[in-house]
Short mmCIF file of C-alpha atoms in Angstrom, two decimals:
data_model
loop_
_atom_site.label_atom_id
_atom_site.label_comp_id
_atom_site.label_asym_id
_atom_site.label_seq_id
_atom_site.Cartn_x
_atom_site.Cartn_y
_atom_site.Cartn_z
CA MET A 1 0.07 0.10 0.09
CA THR A 2 1.50 3.40 -0.98
CA ARG A 3 1.52 6.00 1.77
CA ARG A 4 -0.02 9.35 0.91
CA HIS A 5 2.26 12.39 0.91
CA VAL A 6 0.75 15.85 1.80
CA ARG A 7 2.25 19.23 0.96
CA VAL A 8 1.26 21.74 3.70
CA VAL A 9 2.21 25.23 4.21
CA GLY A 10 1.89 27.33 7.32
CA ALA A 11 2.15 31.03 8.08
CA MET A 12 4.53 32.80 10.49
CA LEU A 13 2.62 35.81 10.92
CA GLN A 14 3.88 38.42 13.89
CA ASN A 15 2.30 41.35 14.98
CA GLU A 16 3.47 44.88 16.13
CA MET A 17 3.74 43.27 19.86
CA GLY A 18 5.97 40.42 18.60
CA ARG A 19 3.24 37.91 19.37
CA TYR A 20 2.58 35.12 16.83
CA LEU A 21 -0.72 34.00 15.35
CA ILE A 22 -1.92 30.56 15.83
CA THR A 23 -5.22 28.97 15.26
CA GLN A 24 -7.09 26.10 16.74
CA ARG A 25 -8.45 23.37 14.31
CA PRO A 26 -12.52 22.85 14.49
CA PRO A 27 -13.71 20.11 16.55
CA THR A 28 -14.75 18.03 13.49
CA ALA A 29 -11.35 18.23 11.66
CA SER A 30 -8.71 15.52 11.75
CA LEU A 31 -6.51 16.32 14.88
CA PRO A 32 -9.72 18.14 16.32
CA LEU A 33 -9.26 21.40 18.41
CA LEU A 34 -5.28 21.18 18.36
CA TRP A 35 -3.38 24.45 17.66
CA GLU A 36 -1.25 25.24 14.81
CA PHE A 37 0.08 28.05 12.50
CA PRO A 38 -2.43 28.94 10.11
CA GLY A 39 -2.38 27.47 6.55
CA GLY A 40 -3.14 24.27 5.05
CA ARG A 41 -2.71 21.85 1.81
CA VAL A 42 -1.43 22.76 -1.47
CA GLU A 43 -3.35 21.53 -4.01
CA GLU A 44 -2.23 20.11 -7.56
CA GLY A 45 -0.89 22.97 -9.78
CA GLU A 46 -0.56 25.29 -7.01
CA ASN A 47 2.84 27.24 -5.81
CA ASP A 48 2.99 27.48 -2.00
CA ALA A 49 2.68 31.04 -1.77
CA VAL A 50 -0.64 31.16 -3.67
CA ALA A 51 -1.98 28.07 -1.59
CA LEU A 52 -1.25 29.75 1.71
CA ALA A 53 -2.80 33.07 0.67
CA ARG A 54 -5.88 31.08 -0.41
CA GLU A 55 -5.87 29.07 2.67
CA LEU A 56 -5.55 32.14 4.91
CA HIS A 57 -8.38 33.87 3.10
CA GLU A 58 -10.65 30.95 3.16
CA GLU A 59 -10.06 29.99 6.78
CA MET A 60 -10.35 33.45 8.37
CA GLY A 61 -11.33 35.85 5.70
CA VAL A 62 -7.63 37.97 5.77
CA ARG A 63 -5.15 38.96 3.08
CA ILE A 64 -1.56 38.15 3.47
CA GLU A 65 1.55 39.02 1.63
CA VAL A 66 3.67 35.68 1.71
CA LEU A 67 7.33 36.60 2.16
CA GLU A 68 10.36 34.01 2.73
CA GLU A 69 10.30 30.51 3.54
CA VAL A 70 11.92 30.24 7.33
CA MET A 71 11.39 26.06 7.97
CA HIS A 72 10.96 23.00 6.24
CA THR A 73 10.25 19.73 7.97
CA HIS A 74 8.89 16.35 7.19
CA HIS A 75 6.70 14.53 9.51
CA GLU A 76 5.54 10.77 9.32
CA TYR A 77 2.13 10.01 10.95
CA PRO A 78 0.84 6.37 11.03
CA THR A 79 -1.07 6.61 7.67
CA TYR A 80 0.57 9.42 5.76
CA ASP A 81 3.66 11.59 5.37
CA ILE A 82 3.50 15.56 5.77
CA ASP A 83 6.01 17.80 3.95
CA PHE A 84 5.68 21.03 6.02
CA ARG A 85 6.88 24.36 5.00
CA VAL A 86 6.41 27.60 7.15
CA PHE A 87 6.50 31.05 5.56
CA ARG A 88 7.17 34.40 7.03
CA CYS A 89 4.09 36.51 6.35
CA GLN A 90 2.54 39.84 6.44
CA LEU A 91 -1.13 40.44 7.75
CA GLY A 92 -2.89 42.80 5.32
CA ALA A 93 -5.57 43.26 7.90
CA THR A 94 -5.85 43.81 11.60
CA GLU A 95 -6.65 41.36 14.21
CA SER A 96 -10.15 42.57 14.81
CA GLU A 97 -10.73 41.55 11.17
CA ILE A 98 -9.73 37.97 11.52
CA ARG A 99 -12.95 35.91 11.05
CA HIS A 100 -13.19 32.16 12.22
CA VAL A 101 -14.62 30.70 9.03
CA ARG A 102 -13.02 27.39 9.16
CA VAL A 103 -10.97 27.72 12.35
CA HIS A 104 -12.26 27.35 15.84
CA ASP A 105 -10.19 30.16 17.63
CA HIS A 106 -7.27 32.08 17.11
CA ARG A 107 -4.52 33.54 19.61
CA TRP A 108 -1.79 35.98 19.48
CA VAL A 109 1.14 34.44 21.69
CA THR A 110 4.76 34.98 22.09
CA LEU A 111 7.11 32.25 21.44
CA GLU A 112 7.35 31.49 25.04
CA GLU A 113 3.53 30.85 25.49
CA MET A 114 3.26 28.38 22.68
CA GLY A 115 4.29 25.79 25.18
CA GLN A 116 1.05 26.05 26.56
CA TYR A 117 -0.99 25.21 23.41
CA ARG A 118 -1.10 21.55 22.31
CA PHE A 119 0.22 21.53 18.41
CA PRO A 120 -0.11 18.46 16.09
CA ASP A 121 3.35 16.71 15.89
CA ALA A 122 4.37 18.08 12.59
CA ASP A 123 3.82 21.83 14.22
CA ALA A 124 5.43 20.72 17.30
CA LYS A 125 8.44 19.96 15.39
CA THR A 126 8.36 23.20 13.71
CA LEU A 127 7.98 25.12 16.84
CA ALA A 128 10.96 23.27 18.54
CA ARG A 129 12.88 24.37 15.58
CA LEU A 130 11.75 27.75 15.97
CA LEU A 131 12.54 27.90 19.84
CA ASP A 132 15.61 26.30 19.12
CA LEU A 133 15.11 23.18 21.56
CA ASP A 134 15.87 20.27 18.90
CA HIS A 135 19.67 20.68 19.43
#
């Protein structure tokens, strides 16, 4: 049986107070109610930046500018593999304009506060790299 390979992109959005945007997965999603960097799957024929901008618009009704790739990790779940890339992004809207269209909730948190939230394994790996905890 061939394993599924899923390419996923995430946004590292930082506000003027130095806090990062994280979103909570809906209760009906896979990995329900876990927190993650906003983003989603790259569709066939899409490049990463287009996919990331589309996902954030669909999930929260916001527009972003995708800047540089800051992290890339690979994670093997029991039945599929994730190729996860995180990009530094700039939010084109203020926090008050974030809507919960396809996310359950959102928070602006410091790097230190992220440890208080439960992330999926692929995001946790990225977070560990971000915090320089994987050395």
